[in-house]
Coordinates of C-alpha atoms in Angstrom, one line a residue:
Chain A
X65 CA 27.8 -26.8 -0.1
X66 CA 25.3 -24.8 -1.9
X67 CA 26.6 -22.3 -4.4
X68 CA 24.7 -19.3 -5.9
X69 CA 26.2 -17.9 -9.1
X70 CA 25.2 -14.4 -10.3
X71 CA 26.1 -12.8 -13.6
X72 CA 27.2 -10.3 -14.8
X73 CA 29.4 -8.9 -12.1
X74 CA 29.2 -5.4 -13.5
X75 CA 26.8 -3.7 -16.0
X76 CA 27.0 -0.2 -17.4
X77 CA 24.0 1.0 -19.2
X78 CA 22.8 4.3 -20.6
X79 CA 19.8 5.8 -18.8
X80 CA 16.7 4.4 -20.4
X81 CA 18.2 1.1 -21.4
X82 CA 17.1 -2.2 -19.9
X83 CA 19.1 -4.3 -17.4
X84 CA 19.0 -7.9 -16.4
X85 CA 20.9 -9.9 -13.8
X86 CA 20.8 -13.7 -13.6
X87 CA 21.2 -16.0 -10.7
X88 CA 21.8 -19.8 -10.7
X89 CA 21.9 -22.2 -7.9
X90 CA 23.8 -25.5 -7.8
X91 CA 20.8 -27.0 -5.8
X92 CA 17.1 -26.7 -5.9
X93 CA 15.9 -23.8 -3.8
X94 CA 12.9 -23.4 -1.6
X95 CA 12.8 -19.7 -2.2
X96 CA 15.0 -16.9 -3.6
X97 CA 15.2 -13.3 -2.4
X98 CA 16.5 -10.2 -4.1
X99 CA 18.2 -7.3 -2.3
X100 CA 19.5 -3.9 -3.5
X101 CA 22.5 -2.2 -1.9
X102 CA 23.0 1.5 -2.8
X103 CA 26.6 2.8 -2.8
X104 CA 27.7 3.2 0.8
X105 CA 24.5 1.6 2.1
X106 CA 23.3 -1.7 3.4
X107 CA 21.4 -4.4 1.5
X108 CA 17.6 -3.8 1.4
X109 CA 15.1 -6.5 0.7
X110 CA 13.2 -6.2 -2.6
X111 CA 11.2 -9.3 -3.0
X112 CA 10.9 -13.1 -2.3
X113 CA 9.9 -15.7 -4.9
X114 CA 8.6 -19.1 -3.7
X115 CA 6.7 -20.8 -6.4
X116 CA 8.1 -22.6 -9.5
X117 CA 7.8 -20.3 -12.5
X118 CA 6.7 -17.4 -10.4
X119 CA 6.8 -13.9 -11.9
X120 CA 6.4 -10.8 -9.8
X121 CA 6.5 -7.1 -10.8
X122 CA 7.4 -4.0 -8.9
X123 CA 6.9 -1.0 -11.2
X124 CA 9.8 -1.2 -13.6
X125 CA 11.3 -4.3 -11.9
X126 CA 10.3 -7.9 -13.0
X127 CA 11.5 -10.9 -11.0
X128 CA 11.3 -14.5 -12.2
X129 CA 11.8 -17.8 -10.6
X130 CA 12.6 -20.7 -12.8
X131 CA 10.5 -23.8 -13.3
X132 CA 13.1 -26.0 -11.7
X133 CA 13.6 -23.5 -8.8
X134 CA 17.3 -23.3 -9.5
X135 CA 17.5 -20.0 -11.3
X136 CA 16.1 -16.5 -11.1
X137 CA 16.4 -13.2 -12.9
X138 CA 15.8 -9.5 -12.2
X139 CA 14.9 -7.3 -15.1
X140 CA 14.7 -3.5 -14.9
X141 CA 13.0 -1.7 -17.8
X142 CA 14.1 1.7 -18.8
X143 CA 16.8 2.2 -16.1
X144 CA 17.0 5.5 -14.2
X145 CA 19.9 6.9 -12.2
X146 CA 18.1 5.9 -9.0
X147 CA 18.6 2.3 -10.0
X148 CA 22.3 2.5 -9.4
X149 CA 23.6 0.0 -6.9
X150 CA 24.5 -3.6 -6.4
X151 CA 21.7 -6.2 -6.8
X152 CA 22.1 -9.5 -4.9
X153 CA 20.1 -12.7 -5.1
X154 CA 20.0 -15.0 -2.1
X155 CA 18.8 -18.5 -2.1
X156 CA 17.5 -20.7 0.6
X157 CA 18.1 -24.4 -0.1
X158 CA 15.4 -26.3 1.8
X159 CA 12.4 -25.8 4.0
X160 CA 13.8 -25.5 7.5
X161 CA 17.3 -24.6 6.5
X162 CA 16.8 -21.0 7.4
X163 CA 20.1 -20.0 5.7
X164 CA 20.4 -17.7 2.8
X165 CA 23.3 -18.0 0.5
X166 CA 24.1 -14.8 -1.4
X167 CA 25.3 -14.5 -5.0
X168 CA 28.3 -12.1 -5.5
X169 CA 26.0 -9.4 -6.8
X170 CA 25.7 -7.4 -10.0
X171 CA 26.9 -3.8 -9.8
X172 CA 24.8 -1.5 -12.0
X173 CA 26.0 1.8 -13.2
X174 CA 23.6 4.1 -15.1
X175 CA 25.1 6.7 -17.4
X176 CA 22.8 9.8 -17.6
Chain B
X110 CA 16.4 5.3 15.1
X111 CA 17.5 2.2 13.2
X112 CA 15.9 -1.1 14.1
X113 CA 19.2 -2.9 13.7
X114 CA 22.2 -1.0 15.2
X115 CA 25.8 -1.8 14.8
X116 CA 28.7 -0.4 16.8
X117 CA 31.3 0.8 16.0
X118 CA 30.5 2.0 12.4
X119 CA 34.2 2.3 11.6
X120 CA 37.2 0.9 13.3
X121 CA 40.9 0.8 12.5
X122 CA 43.0 -1.6 14.5
X123 CA 46.4 -3.4 14.4
X124 CA 47.2 -7.0 13.7
X125 CA 46.9 -9.1 16.9
X126 CA 44.4 -6.9 18.6
X127 CA 41.0 -8.2 19.9
X128 CA 38.0 -6.6 18.4
X129 CA 34.3 -6.8 19.2
X130 CA 31.6 -5.7 16.9
X131 CA 28.2 -5.3 18.5
X132 CA 24.7 -5.6 17.2
X133 CA 21.4 -4.8 18.8
X134 CA 17.9 -4.9 17.5
X135 CA 14.5 -3.6 18.4
X136 CA 12.6 -5.7 15.9
X137 CA 12.0 -8.6 18.4
X138 CA 13.4 -11.1 15.9
X139 CA 14.8 -14.4 17.2
X140 CA 17.2 -15.0 14.3
X141 CA 20.4 -12.9 14.0
X142 CA 23.2 -13.2 11.6
X143 CA 26.7 -11.8 10.9
X144 CA 27.8 -11.4 7.4
X145 CA 31.1 -10.2 5.9
X146 CA 31.2 -8.3 2.6
X147 CA 34.3 -8.0 0.5
X148 CA 34.4 -6.3 -3.0
X149 CA 33.4 -8.8 -5.6
X150 CA 32.7 -11.5 -3.2
X151 CA 29.2 -10.6 -2.1
X152 CA 27.9 -11.4 1.4
X153 CA 29.3 -14.4 3.2
X154 CA 27.8 -15.8 6.4
X155 CA 30.1 -15.9 9.4
X156 CA 27.7 -17.1 12.2
X157 CA 24.0 -17.2 12.9
X158 CA 21.8 -17.7 15.9
X159 CA 18.2 -18.7 16.1
X160 CA 17.9 -17.9 19.8
X161 CA 20.1 -17.2 22.8
X162 CA 21.1 -20.9 23.3
X163 CA 21.5 -21.6 19.6
X164 CA 24.7 -20.6 17.8
X165 CA 25.8 -21.9 14.5
X166 CA 28.8 -21.6 12.3
X167 CA 28.5 -20.2 8.8
X168 CA 30.7 -20.7 5.8
X169 CA 33.6 -18.6 7.0
X170 CA 33.7 -18.8 10.8
X171 CA 37.4 -19.5 11.3
X172 CA 39.0 -16.6 13.2
X173 CA 35.7 -15.4 14.5
X174 CA 33.5 -16.0 17.6
X175 CA 30.1 -14.8 18.6
X176 CA 28.1 -14.2 21.7
X177 CA 24.3 -14.0 21.9
X178 CA 23.9 -12.1 25.2
X179 CA 20.2 -11.6 24.8
X180 CA 17.5 -11.9 22.2
X181 CA 18.3 -8.4 21.1
X182 CA 22.1 -8.6 21.2
X183 CA 24.5 -10.5 19.0
X184 CA 28.2 -9.6 19.1
X185 CA 31.1 -10.7 16.8
X186 CA 34.6 -11.0 18.1
X187 CA 38.0 -11.2 16.4
X188 CA 40.3 -12.7 19.0
X189 CA 43.4 -11.7 17.2
X190 CA 42.7 -9.6 14.1
X191 CA 44.7 -10.1 10.9
X192 CA 44.8 -7.9 7.8
X193 CA 42.7 -10.2 5.7
X194 CA 39.8 -9.6 8.1
X195 CA 39.6 -6.1 6.8
X196 CA 36.1 -5.9 5.4
X197 CA 32.6 -4.5 5.9
X198 CA 30.6 -6.5 8.4
X199 CA 26.8 -6.6 8.5
X200 CA 24.5 -7.8 11.2
X201 CA 21.1 -8.9 10.1
X202 CA 17.9 -10.1 11.8
X203 CA 15.1 -12.2 10.4
X204 CA 11.7 -13.0 11.9
X205 CA 10.8 -16.5 12.9
X206 CA 8.2 -17.7 10.6
X207 CA 7.2 -20.6 8.4
X208 CA 9.8 -21.8 5.9
X209 CA 9.9 -19.9 2.7
X210 CA 9.2 -16.5 4.3
X211 CA 11.1 -13.9 6.1
X212 CA 13.4 -11.1 4.7
X213 CA 16.7 -10.1 6.3
X214 CA 16.9 -6.7 7.9
X215 CA 20.4 -5.4 7.8
X216 CA 22.2 -3.0 10.1
X217 CA 24.2 -0.1 8.6
X218 CA 27.4 -2.0 8.7
X219 CA 30.7 -1.9 10.5
X220 CA 33.8 -1.1 8.5
X221 CA 36.9 -2.8 10.0
X222 CA 40.4 -2.1 8.9
X223 CA 43.3 -4.2 10.3
X224 CA 46.7 -2.8 9.7

């Protein structure tokens, strides 16, 4: 079955440093989504990428979808303590599959 | 009020007991999902439903069953709970739309402990 690998599992950064998490799928994806889960909370949708090579920005967050539509990344510039949480990617294999397979997540800690 | 409501939020039970986790939504979405979250393992799909008459197994359905009582309600049952089913369970909904669109809306989660 489809596998979605996400690295690193944990990342500790000093406030102000940048952070990147990477996601790789064993199969070509129709789209990839990113979610953030704050400590003690539930996953909340951040963004969806659909097109090959797509890049989207949300303030300090930059999301990329690879040309082959098998990998993606989330980059946070100048982290803040409010960025703390676990970031998940979720890939959808094919049009009509309607199933999202989640990566194991990257837990981000920000040291003030 | 939350759009996706899970009950109970916390439950402690004993091995062998039957447990039902309930999910209701006011978003009007056809698709509903049950995920399980364990530390370091991310979110794994247990069951999903595209409408009342459509129930599908996810990657870890063994030991679980579901019921879609109405468009707005999707319950997860553990017929005979075992300790390795101790986890955080999330219900989620998703709007029916064209392929390549549609985010998941998660409930607040139900933390289950099986002793």
